[in-house]
Amino acid sequence: MLSYDNKTSHTIQKQEVSIAKNYLNEDEIKLLGLLVEQYLAFAETMAQQQTPMYMNDWIERLDSLLQLNGREILTHAGTISHQMAVEKSDLEFSKYKQENAIIEREQSLKEIEEDIKKLKR
């Protein structure tokens, strides 16, 4: 479920909720970046050596790189379809928007109450 943090200035947009990497923490993002760097360094090496690479070669090398880094390789499509994941993220986003609207209303009411108290003084 999406959580709302009053301290963040970023407003969550609907198109963002179905992108998994948006929910990685700082360490996970750093690790993802390192994996990408390793893969790109390998690709550059292959290009420099003018080694022909086909799609199956790239898949095998990526799997090898992930295993070398202690990652599990997904060997099946999983049990949740892309459509199911998008529908779930849309549902959770709707809940988030409703909760956020309630919080915003409550904050507005508190501000109005504070303004009224100031005017009464």
CSV table of N, CA, C and O in Angstrom, one decimal:
chain,number,residue,atom,x,y,z
A,1,MET,N,0.8,-1.2,0.0
A,1,MET,CA,0.0,0.0,0.0
A,1,MET,C,0.9,1.2,0.0
A,1,MET,O,1.9,1.3,0.7
A,2,LEU,N,0.5,2.2,-0.7
A,2,LEU,CA,1.2,3.5,-0.8
A,2,LEU,C,1.1,4.2,0.6
A,2,LEU,O,0.0,4.2,1.2
A,3,SER,N,2.2,4.8,1.0
A,3,SER,CA,2.1,5.6,2.3
A,3,SER,C,2.3,7.1,2.0
A,3,SER,O,2.9,7.4,1.0
A,4,TYR,N,1.7,7.9,2.8
A,4,TYR,CA,1.8,9.3,2.6
A,4,TYR,C,2.7,9.9,3.7
A,4,TYR,O,2.6,9.6,4.8
A,5,ASP,N,3.7,10.6,3.3
A,5,ASP,CA,4.6,11.3,4.2
A,5,ASP,C,4.5,12.8,4.1
A,5,ASP,O,4.8,13.3,3.0
A,6,ASN,N,4.0,13.4,5.1
A,6,ASN,CA,3.8,14.9,5.1
A,6,ASN,C,5.0,15.6,4.8
A,6,ASN,O,5.0,16.8,4.4
A,7,LYS,N,6.2,15.1,5.1
A,7,LYS,CA,7.5,15.8,5.0
A,7,LYS,C,8.0,15.8,3.5
A,7,LYS,O,8.8,16.6,3.2
A,8,THR,N,7.5,14.9,2.7
A,8,THR,CA,8.0,14.9,1.3
A,8,THR,C,7.2,15.9,0.5
A,8,THR,O,6.0,16.1,0.7
A,9,SER,N,7.9,16.6,-0.4
A,9,SER,CA,7.3,17.6,-1.3
A,9,SER,C,6.8,17.0,-2.6
A,9,SER,O,6.1,17.6,-3.3
A,10,HIS,N,7.2,15.7,-2.8
A,10,HIS,CA,6.8,15.0,-4.1
A,10,HIS,C,5.3,14.5,-3.9
A,10,HIS,O,5.0,13.8,-3.0
A,11,THR,N,4.5,14.8,-4.9
A,11,THR,CA,3.1,14.3,-4.9
A,11,THR,C,3.2,13.1,-5.8
A,11,THR,O,3.7,13.1,-6.9
A,12,ILE,N,2.6,12.0,-5.3
A,12,ILE,CA,2.6,10.7,-6.1
A,12,ILE,C,1.6,10.9,-7.3
A,12,ILE,O,0.5,11.3,-7.1
A,13,GLN,N,2.0,10.6,-8.5
A,13,GLN,CA,1.2,10.6,-9.6
A,13,GLN,C,0.7,9.3,-10.0
A,13,GLN,O,1.4,8.3,-9.8
A,14,LYS,N,-0.4,9.2,-10.6
A,14,LYS,CA,-1.0,7.9,-11.0
A,14,LYS,C,-0.1,7.0,-11.9
A,14,LYS,O,0.1,5.8,-11.7
A,15,GLN,N,0.6,7.7,-12.9
A,15,GLN,CA,1.4,7.0,-13.8
A,15,GLN,C,2.7,6.4,-13.1
A,15,GLN,O,3.3,5.5,-13.6
A,16,GLU,N,3.0,6.9,-11.9
A,16,GLU,CA,4.2,6.4,-11.2
A,16,GLU,C,3.9,5.1,-10.4
A,16,GLU,O,4.8,4.4,-10.1
A,17,VAL,N,2.7,4.8,-10.0
A,17,VAL,CA,2.4,3.7,-9.1
A,17,VAL,C,2.6,2.4,-9.7
A,17,VAL,O,2.8,1.4,-8.9
A,18,SER,N,2.6,2.2,-11.0
A,18,SER,CA,2.8,0.9,-11.5
A,18,SER,C,4.3,0.6,-11.9
A,18,SER,O,4.5,-0.4,-12.6
A,19,ILE,N,5.2,1.5,-11.5
A,19,ILE,CA,6.6,1.3,-11.9
A,19,ILE,C,7.3,0.9,-10.6
A,19,ILE,O,7.5,1.6,-9.7
A,20,ALA,N,7.7,-0.4,-10.6
A,20,ALA,CA,8.3,-1.0,-9.4
A,20,ALA,C,9.5,-0.3,-8.8
A,20,ALA,O,9.6,-0.2,-7.6
A,21,LYS,N,10.3,0.2,-9.6
A,21,LYS,CA,11.6,0.8,-9.1
A,21,LYS,C,11.3,2.1,-8.3
A,21,LYS,O,12.1,2.5,-7.5
A,22,ASN,N,10.1,2.6,-8.5
A,22,ASN,CA,9.7,3.8,-7.7
A,22,ASN,C,9.6,3.5,-6.2
A,22,ASN,O,9.5,4.4,-5.4
A,23,TYR,N,9.6,2.2,-5.8
A,23,TYR,CA,9.4,1.8,-4.4
A,23,TYR,C,10.6,1.2,-3.8
A,23,TYR,O,10.6,0.7,-2.8
A,24,LEU,N,11.8,1.4,-4.5
A,24,LEU,CA,13.0,0.9,-4.0
A,24,LEU,C,13.6,1.9,-3.0
A,24,LEU,O,13.4,3.1,-3.2
A,25,ASN,N,14.2,1.4,-1.9
A,25,ASN,CA,14.9,2.3,-1.0
A,25,ASN,C,16.2,2.7,-1.6
A,25,ASN,O,16.7,2.2,-2.6
A,26,GLU,N,16.9,3.6,-0.9
A,26,GLU,CA,18.2,4.1,-1.4
A,26,GLU,C,19.2,3.1,-1.7
A,26,GLU,O,19.9,3.1,-2.7
A,27,ASP,N,19.4,2.1,-0.7
A,27,ASP,CA,20.3,1.0,-0.9
A,27,ASP,C,20.0,0.2,-2.1
A,27,ASP,O,20.9,-0.3,-2.9
A,28,GLU,N,18.7,-0.1,-2.3
A,28,GLU,CA,18.3,-1.0,-3.4
A,28,GLU,C,18.5,-0.2,-4.8
A,28,GLU,O,18.9,-0.9,-5.7
A,29,ILE,N,18.3,1.1,-4.8
A,29,ILE,CA,18.6,1.8,-6.0
A,29,ILE,C,20.1,1.8,-6.3
A,29,ILE,O,20.5,1.7,-7.5
A,30,LYS,N,20.9,2.0,-5.3
A,30,LYS,CA,22.3,2.0,-5.5
A,30,LYS,C,22.8,0.6,-6.0
A,30,LYS,O,23.6,0.6,-7.0
A,31,LEU,N,22.2,-0.5,-5.5
A,31,LEU,CA,22.6,-1.8,-6.0
A,31,LEU,C,22.1,-2.0,-7.4
A,31,LEU,O,22.9,-2.6,-8.2
A,32,LEU,N,21.0,-1.5,-7.7
A,32,LEU,CA,20.5,-1.6,-9.1
A,32,LEU,C,21.4,-0.9,-10.0
A,32,LEU,O,21.8,-1.3,-11.1
A,33,GLY,N,21.8,0.3,-9.6
A,33,GLY,CA,22.7,1.1,-10.4
A,33,GLY,C,24.1,0.4,-10.7
A,33,GLY,O,24.6,0.4,-11.8
A,34,LEU,N,24.6,-0.3,-9.6
A,34,LEU,CA,25.8,-1.0,-9.8
A,34,LEU,C,25.7,-2.2,-10.7
A,34,LEU,O,26.6,-2.4,-11.6
A,35,LEU,N,24.6,-2.9,-10.7
A,35,LEU,CA,24.3,-4.0,-11.6
A,35,LEU,C,24.3,-3.5,-13.0
A,35,LEU,O,24.8,-4.1,-14.0
A,36,VAL,N,23.6,-2.3,-13.2
A,36,VAL,CA,23.5,-1.8,-14.6
A,36,VAL,C,24.9,-1.4,-15.1
A,36,VAL,O,25.2,-1.6,-16.2
A,37,GLU,N,25.7,-0.7,-14.2
A,37,GLU,CA,27.0,-0.4,-14.6
A,37,GLU,C,27.9,-1.6,-15.0
A,37,GLU,O,28.6,-1.5,-16.0
A,38,GLN,N,27.7,-2.7,-14.3
A,38,GLN,CA,28.5,-3.9,-14.6
A,38,GLN,C,28.1,-4.4,-16.0
A,38,GLN,O,28.9,-4.8,-16.8
A,39,TYR,N,26.8,-4.4,-16.2
A,39,TYR,CA,26.2,-4.9,-17.5
A,39,TYR,C,26.7,-4.1,-18.6
A,39,TYR,O,27.1,-4.6,-19.7
A,40,LEU,N,26.7,-2.7,-18.4
A,40,LEU,CA,27.1,-1.8,-19.5
A,40,LEU,C,28.6,-1.9,-19.7
A,40,LEU,O,29.0,-1.8,-20.9
A,41,ALA,N,29.4,-2.1,-18.7
A,41,ALA,CA,30.8,-2.3,-18.8
A,41,ALA,C,31.1,-3.6,-19.7
A,41,ALA,O,31.9,-3.6,-20.6
A,42,PHE,N,30.3,-4.6,-19.4
A,42,PHE,CA,30.5,-5.8,-20.2
A,42,PHE,C,30.1,-5.6,-21.6
A,42,PHE,O,30.8,-6.0,-22.6
A,43,ALA,N,29.0,-4.9,-21.9
A,43,ALA,CA,28.6,-4.6,-23.2
A,43,ALA,C,29.6,-3.8,-24.0
A,43,ALA,O,29.9,-4.0,-25.1
A,44,GLU,N,30.2,-2.8,-23.3
A,44,GLU,CA,31.3,-2.0,-23.9
A,44,GLU,C,32.5,-2.8,-24.2
A,44,GLU,O,33.1,-2.7,-25.3
A,45,THR,N,32.8,-3.8,-23.4
A,45,THR,CA,34.0,-4.7,-23.6
A,45,THR,C,33.7,-5.5,-24.9
A,45,THR,O,34.6,-5.6,-25.7
A,46,MET,N,32.5,-6.0,-25.0
A,46,MET,CA,32.1,-6.8,-26.2
A,46,MET,C,32.2,-6.0,-27.4
A,46,MET,O,32.7,-6.4,-28.5
A,47,ALA,N,31.8,-4.7,-27.3
A,47,ALA,CA,31.8,-3.8,-28.5
A,47,ALA,C,33.2,-3.5,-28.9
A,47,ALA,O,33.6,-3.5,-30.1
A,48,GLN,N,34.1,-3.2,-27.9
A,48,GLN,CA,35.5,-2.9,-28.1
A,48,GLN,C,36.2,-4.1,-28.8
A,48,GLN,O,37.0,-3.9,-29.7
A,49,GLN,N,35.8,-5.3,-28.4
A,49,GLN,CA,36.4,-6.4,-29.0
A,49,GLN,C,35.8,-6.9,-30.3
A,49,GLN,O,36.2,-7.9,-30.9
A,50,GLN,N,34.7,-6.1,-30.6
A,50,GLN,CA,33.9,-6.5,-31.8
A,50,GLN,C,33.4,-7.9,-31.8
A,50,GLN,O,33.4,-8.6,-32.8
A,51,THR,N,33.0,-8.3,-30.6
A,51,THR,CA,32.4,-9.6,-30.4
A,51,THR,C,31.0,-9.6,-30.8
A,51,THR,O,30.2,-8.9,-30.1
A,52,PRO,N,30.5,-10.4,-31.8
A,52,PRO,CA,29.1,-10.4,-32.1
A,52,PRO,C,28.3,-11.0,-30.9
A,52,PRO,O,28.7,-12.0,-30.4
A,53,MET,N,27.2,-10.3,-30.6
A,53,MET,CA,26.3,-10.8,-29.5
A,53,MET,C,24.9,-10.9,-30.0
A,53,MET,O,24.4,-9.9,-30.6
A,54,TYR,N,24.2,-11.9,-29.7
A,54,TYR,CA,22.8,-12.1,-30.1
A,54,TYR,C,22.0,-12.1,-28.8
A,54,TYR,O,22.5,-12.1,-27.7
A,55,MET,N,20.7,-11.9,-29.0
A,55,MET,CA,19.8,-11.7,-27.8
A,55,MET,C,20.0,-12.8,-26.8
A,55,MET,O,20.0,-12.6,-25.6
A,56,ASN,N,20.1,-14.1,-27.2
A,56,ASN,CA,20.3,-15.2,-26.2
A,56,ASN,C,21.6,-15.0,-25.5
A,56,ASN,O,21.7,-15.3,-24.3
A,57,ASP,N,22.6,-14.5,-26.2
A,57,ASP,CA,23.9,-14.3,-25.5
A,57,ASP,C,23.7,-13.2,-24.4
A,57,ASP,O,24.2,-13.4,-23.3
A,58,TRP,N,23.0,-12.2,-24.7
A,58,TRP,CA,22.8,-11.1,-23.7
A,58,TRP,C,22.0,-11.6,-22.5
A,58,TRP,O,22.3,-11.3,-21.4
A,59,ILE,N,21.0,-12.4,-22.8
A,59,ILE,CA,20.2,-13.0,-21.7
A,59,ILE,C,21.1,-13.9,-20.8
A,59,ILE,O,21.0,-13.8,-19.6
A,60,GLU,N,21.9,-14.8,-21.4
A,60,GLU,CA,22.7,-15.6,-20.7
A,60,GLU,C,23.7,-14.8,-19.8
A,60,GLU,O,24.0,-15.2,-18.7
A,61,ARG,N,24.3,-13.8,-20.4
A,61,ARG,CA,25.3,-13.0,-19.7
A,61,ARG,C,24.7,-12.2,-18.6
A,61,ARG,O,25.3,-12.1,-17.5
A,62,LEU,N,23.5,-11.7,-18.8
A,62,LEU,CA,22.8,-11.0,-17.7
A,62,LEU,C,22.5,-12.0,-16.5
A,62,LEU,O,22.7,-11.7,-15.4
A,63,ASP,N,22.0,-13.2,-16.9
A,63,ASP,CA,21.7,-14.2,-15.8
A,63,ASP,C,23.0,-14.5,-15.1
A,63,ASP,O,23.0,-14.6,-13.8
A,64,SER,N,24.1,-14.6,-15.8
A,64,SER,CA,25.4,-14.9,-15.2
A,64,SER,C,25.8,-13.8,-14.2
A,64,SER,O,26.3,-14.0,-13.1
A,65,LEU,N,25.7,-12.6,-14.7
A,65,LEU,CA,26.0,-11.4,-13.9
A,65,LEU,C,25.2,-11.3,-12.6
A,65,LEU,O,25.7,-11.1,-11.5
A,66,LEU,N,23.9,-11.6,-12.8
A,66,LEU,CA,23.0,-11.6,-11.6
A,66,LEU,C,23.4,-12.7,-10.6
A,66,LEU,O,23.4,-12.5,-9.4
A,67,GLN,N,23.7,-13.9,-11.1
A,67,GLN,CA,24.1,-15.0,-10.2
A,67,GLN,C,25.4,-14.7,-9.6
A,67,GLN,O,25.6,-14.9,-8.4
A,68,LEU,N,26.3,-14.1,-10.3
A,68,LEU,CA,27.6,-13.7,-9.7
A,68,LEU,C,27.4,-12.7,-8.6
A,68,LEU,O,28.2,-12.7,-7.6
A,69,ASN,N,26.4,-11.9,-8.6
A,69,ASN,CA,26.1,-10.9,-7.6
A,69,ASN,C,25.1,-11.5,-6.5
A,69,ASN,O,24.6,-10.7,-5.7
A,70,GLY,N,24.9,-12.8,-6.6
A,70,GLY,CA,24.1,-13.4,-5.5
A,70,GLY,C,22.6,-13.3,-5.7
A,70,GLY,O,21.9,-13.4,-4.7
A,71,ARG,N,22.2,-13.0,-6.9
A,71,ARG,CA,20.7,-12.7,-7.1
A,71,ARG,C,20.1,-14.0,-7.7
A,71,ARG,O,20.8,-14.8,-8.4
A,72,GLU,N,18.8,-14.2,-7.3
A,72,GLU,CA,18.1,-15.3,-7.9
A,72,GLU,C,17.6,-15.0,-9.3
A,72,GLU,O,17.2,-13.9,-9.5
A,73,ILE,N,17.6,-16.0,-10.1
A,73,ILE,CA,17.1,-15.8,-11.5
A,73,ILE,C,15.6,-16.3,-11.6
A,73,ILE,O,15.3,-17.4,-11.2
A,74,LEU,N,14.8,-15.4,-12.1
A,74,LEU,CA,13.4,-15.8,-12.3
A,74,LEU,C,13.3,-16.8,-13.4
A,74,LEU,O,13.7,-16.5,-14.5
A,75,THR,N,12.8,-18.0,-13.2
A,75,THR,CA,12.8,-19.0,-14.2
A,75,THR,C,11.4,-19.2,-14.8
A,75,THR,O,11.2,-20.1,-15.6
A,76,HIS,N,10.4,-18.4,-14.3
A,76,HIS,CA,9.1,-18.6,-14.8
A,76,HIS,C,8.4,-17.2,-14.8
A,76,HIS,O,9.0,-16.2,-14.4
A,77,ALA,N,7.3,-17.1,-15.4
A,77,ALA,CA,6.6,-15.8,-15.5
A,77,ALA,C,6.0,-15.3,-14.3
A,77,ALA,O,5.5,-14.2,-14.2
A,78,GLY,N,5.9,-16.1,-13.2
A,78,GLY,CA,5.3,-15.7,-12.0
A,78,GLY,C,3.8,-16.0,-12.0
A,78,GLY,O,3.3,-16.6,-12.9
A,79,THR,N,3.2,-15.6,-10.9
A,79,THR,CA,1.7,-15.9,-10.8
A,79,THR,C,0.9,-14.6,-10.9
A,79,THR,O,-0.4,-14.8,-11.0
A,80,ILE,N,1.5,-13.5,-11.0
A,80,ILE,CA,0.7,-12.2,-11.1
A,80,ILE,C,1.0,-11.6,-12.5
A,80,ILE,O,2.1,-11.3,-12.8
A,81,SER,N,0.0,-11.4,-13.3
A,81,SER,CA,0.1,-10.8,-14.6
A,81,SER,C,0.4,-9.3,-14.5
A,81,SER,O,0.1,-8.7,-13.4
A,82,HIS,N,0.9,-8.7,-15.5
A,82,HIS,CA,1.1,-7.3,-15.5
A,82,HIS,C,-0.2,-6.6,-15.3
A,82,HIS,O,-0.3,-5.6,-14.5
A,83,GLN,N,-1.3,-7.1,-16.0
A,83,GLN,CA,-2.6,-6.4,-15.8
A,83,GLN,C,-3.1,-6.5,-14.4
A,83,GLN,O,-3.6,-5.5,-13.8
A,84,MET,N,-2.9,-7.6,-13.7
A,84,MET,CA,-3.3,-7.7,-12.3
A,84,MET,C,-2.5,-6.7,-11.4
A,84,MET,O,-3.0,-6.1,-10.5
A,85,ALA,N,-1.2,-6.6,-11.7
A,85,ALA,CA,-0.3,-5.7,-10.9
A,85,ALA,C,-0.8,-4.2,-11.1
A,85,ALA,O,-0.8,-3.5,-10.2
A,86,VAL,N,-1.1,-3.9,-12.4
A,86,VAL,CA,-1.5,-2.5,-12.7
A,86,VAL,C,-2.9,-2.3,-12.0
A,86,VAL,O,-3.1,-1.2,-11.4
A,87,GLU,N,-3.8,-3.2,-12.0
A,87,GLU,CA,-5.1,-3.0,-11.4
A,87,GLU,C,-4.9,-2.9,-9.9
A,87,GLU,O,-5.6,-2.0,-9.3
A,88,LYS,N,-4.0,-3.6,-9.3
A,88,LYS,CA,-3.7,-3.5,-7.8
A,88,LYS,C,-3.2,-2.2,-7.5
A,88,LYS,O,-3.6,-1.5,-6.5
A,89,SER,N,-2.2,-1.7,-8.3
A,89,SER,CA,-1.6,-0.4,-8.0
A,89,SER,C,-2.6,0.7,-8.2
A,89,SER,O,-2.6,1.7,-7.5
A,90,ASP,N,-3.5,0.6,-9.2
A,90,ASP,CA,-4.6,1.6,-9.4
A,90,ASP,C,-5.5,1.6,-8.2
A,90,ASP,O,-5.9,2.7,-7.7
A,91,LEU,N,-5.9,0.4,-7.7
A,91,LEU,CA,-6.7,0.4,-6.5
A,91,LEU,C,-6.0,1.0,-5.3
A,91,LEU,O,-6.7,1.8,-4.6
A,92,GLU,N,-4.8,0.7,-5.1
A,92,GLU,CA,-4.1,1.3,-3.9
A,92,GLU,C,-3.9,2.8,-4.1
A,92,GLU,O,-4.0,3.5,-3.1
A,93,PHE,N,-3.7,3.2,-5.3
A,93,PHE,CA,-3.6,4.7,-5.6
A,93,PHE,C,-4.9,5.4,-5.3
A,93,PHE,O,-4.9,6.4,-4.7
A,94,SER,N,-6.0,4.7,-5.6
A,94,SER,CA,-7.3,5.3,-5.3
A,94,SER,C,-7.5,5.5,-3.8
A,94,SER,O,-8.0,6.5,-3.3
A,95,LYS,N,-7.1,4.4,-3.1
A,95,LYS,CA,-7.2,4.5,-1.6
A,95,LYS,C,-6.3,5.6,-1.1
A,95,LYS,O,-6.7,6.4,-0.2
A,96,TYR,N,-5.1,5.7,-1.6
A,96,TYR,CA,-4.1,6.7,-1.2
A,96,TYR,C,-4.8,8.1,-1.4
A,96,TYR,O,-4.7,9.0,-0.6
A,97,LYS,N,-5.3,8.3,-2.6
A,97,LYS,CA,-5.9,9.6,-2.9
A,97,LYS,C,-7.1,10.0,-1.9
A,97,LYS,O,-7.2,11.1,-1.5
A,98,GLN,N,-7.9,9.0,-1.6
A,98,GLN,CA,-9.0,9.2,-0.7
A,98,GLN,C,-8.4,9.6,0.7
A,98,GLN,O,-8.9,10.5,1.4
A,99,GLU,N,-7.4,8.8,1.2
A,99,GLU,CA,-6.8,9.1,2.5
A,99,GLU,C,-6.2,10.5,2.5
A,99,GLU,O,-6.3,11.2,3.4
A,100,ASN,N,-5.5,10.8,1.4
A,100,ASN,CA,-4.8,12.1,1.3
A,100,ASN,C,-5.9,13.2,1.3
A,100,ASN,O,-5.6,14.3,1.9
A,101,ALA,N,-7.0,13.0,0.6
A,101,ALA,CA,-8.0,14.1,0.6
A,101,ALA,C,-8.6,14.3,2.0
A,101,ALA,O,-8.8,15.5,2.4
A,102,ILE,N,-8.7,13.3,2.8
A,102,ILE,CA,-9.2,13.4,4.2
A,102,ILE,C,-8.2,14.2,5.0
A,102,ILE,O,-8.5,15.1,5.7
A,103,ILE,N,-6.9,13.8,4.8
A,103,ILE,CA,-5.8,14.5,5.6
A,103,ILE,C,-5.8,16.0,5.2
A,103,ILE,O,-5.7,16.9,6.1
A,104,GLU,N,-5.9,16.3,3.9
A,104,GLU,CA,-5.9,17.7,3.5
A,104,GLU,C,-7.1,18.5,4.0
A,104,GLU,O,-7.0,19.6,4.4
A,105,ARG,N,-8.3,17.8,4.1
A,105,ARG,CA,-9.5,18.5,4.6
A,105,ARG,C,-9.3,18.8,6.1
A,105,ARG,O,-9.6,19.9,6.6
A,106,GLU,N,-8.7,17.8,6.8
A,106,GLU,CA,-8.5,18.0,8.3
A,106,GLU,C,-7.5,19.1,8.5
A,106,GLU,O,-7.7,19.9,9.4
A,107,GLN,N,-6.4,19.2,7.7
A,107,GLN,CA,-5.4,20.2,7.8
A,107,GLN,C,-6.1,21.6,7.5
A,107,GLN,O,-5.8,22.6,8.2
A,108,SER,N,-6.9,21.6,6.5
A,108,SER,CA,-7.6,22.9,6.2
A,108,SER,C,-8.5,23.3,7.3
A,108,SER,O,-8.6,24.5,7.6
A,109,LEU,N,-9.2,22.4,7.9
A,109,LEU,CA,-10.1,22.7,9.0
A,109,LEU,C,-9.3,23.3,10.2
A,109,LEU,O,-9.7,24.2,10.9
A,110,LYS,N,-8.2,22.6,10.5
A,110,LYS,CA,-7.3,23.1,11.6
A,110,LYS,C,-6.8,24.5,11.3
A,110,LYS,O,-6.8,25.3,12.2
A,111,GLU,N,-6.4,24.8,10.1
A,111,GLU,CA,-6.0,26.1,9.7
A,111,GLU,C,-7.1,27.2,9.9
A,111,GLU,O,-6.9,28.3,10.4
A,112,ILE,N,-8.3,26.8,9.5
A,112,ILE,CA,-9.4,27.7,9.6
A,112,ILE,C,-9.7,27.9,11.1
A,112,ILE,O,-9.9,29.1,11.5
A,113,GLU,N,-9.6,26.9,11.9
A,113,GLU,CA,-9.8,27.0,13.4
A,113,GLU,C,-8.8,28.0,14.0
A,113,GLU,O,-9.1,28.8,14.8
A,114,GLU,N,-7.5,27.8,13.6
A,114,GLU,CA,-6.5,28.7,14.0
A,114,GLU,C,-6.7,30.1,13.6
A,114,GLU,O,-6.5,31.0,14.4
A,115,ASP,N,-7.1,30.3,12.4
A,115,ASP,CA,-7.4,31.7,11.9
A,115,ASP,C,-8.6,32.3,12.7
A,115,ASP,O,-8.5,33.5,13.1
A,116,ILE,N,-9.6,31.5,13.0
A,116,ILE,CA,-10.7,32.0,13.8
A,116,ILE,C,-10.2,32.4,15.2
A,116,ILE,O,-10.6,33.5,15.8
A,117,LYS,N,-9.4,31.6,15.8
A,117,LYS,CA,-8.9,31.9,17.2
A,117,LYS,C,-8.1,33.2,17.1
A,117,LYS,O,-8.2,34.0,18.0
A,118,LYS,N,-7.3,33.4,16.1
A,118,LYS,CA,-6.5,34.6,16.0
A,118,LYS,C,-7.4,35.8,15.8
A,118,LYS,O,-7.1,36.9,16.4
A,119,LEU,N,-8.5,35.7,15.0
A,119,LEU,CA,-9.4,36.8,14.8
A,119,LEU,C,-10.1,37.1,16.1
A,119,LEU,O,-10.4,38.3,16.4
A,120,LYS,N,-10.4,36.2,17.0
A,120,LYS,CA,-11.1,36.4,18.2
A,120,LYS,C,-10.3,37.2,19.2
A,120,LYS,O,-10.8,37.8,20.1
A,121,ARG,N,-8.9,37.1,19.1
A,121,ARG,CA,-8.0,37.7,20.0
A,121,ARG,C,-8.0,39.2,19.8
A,121,ARG,O,-8.2,40.1,19.5
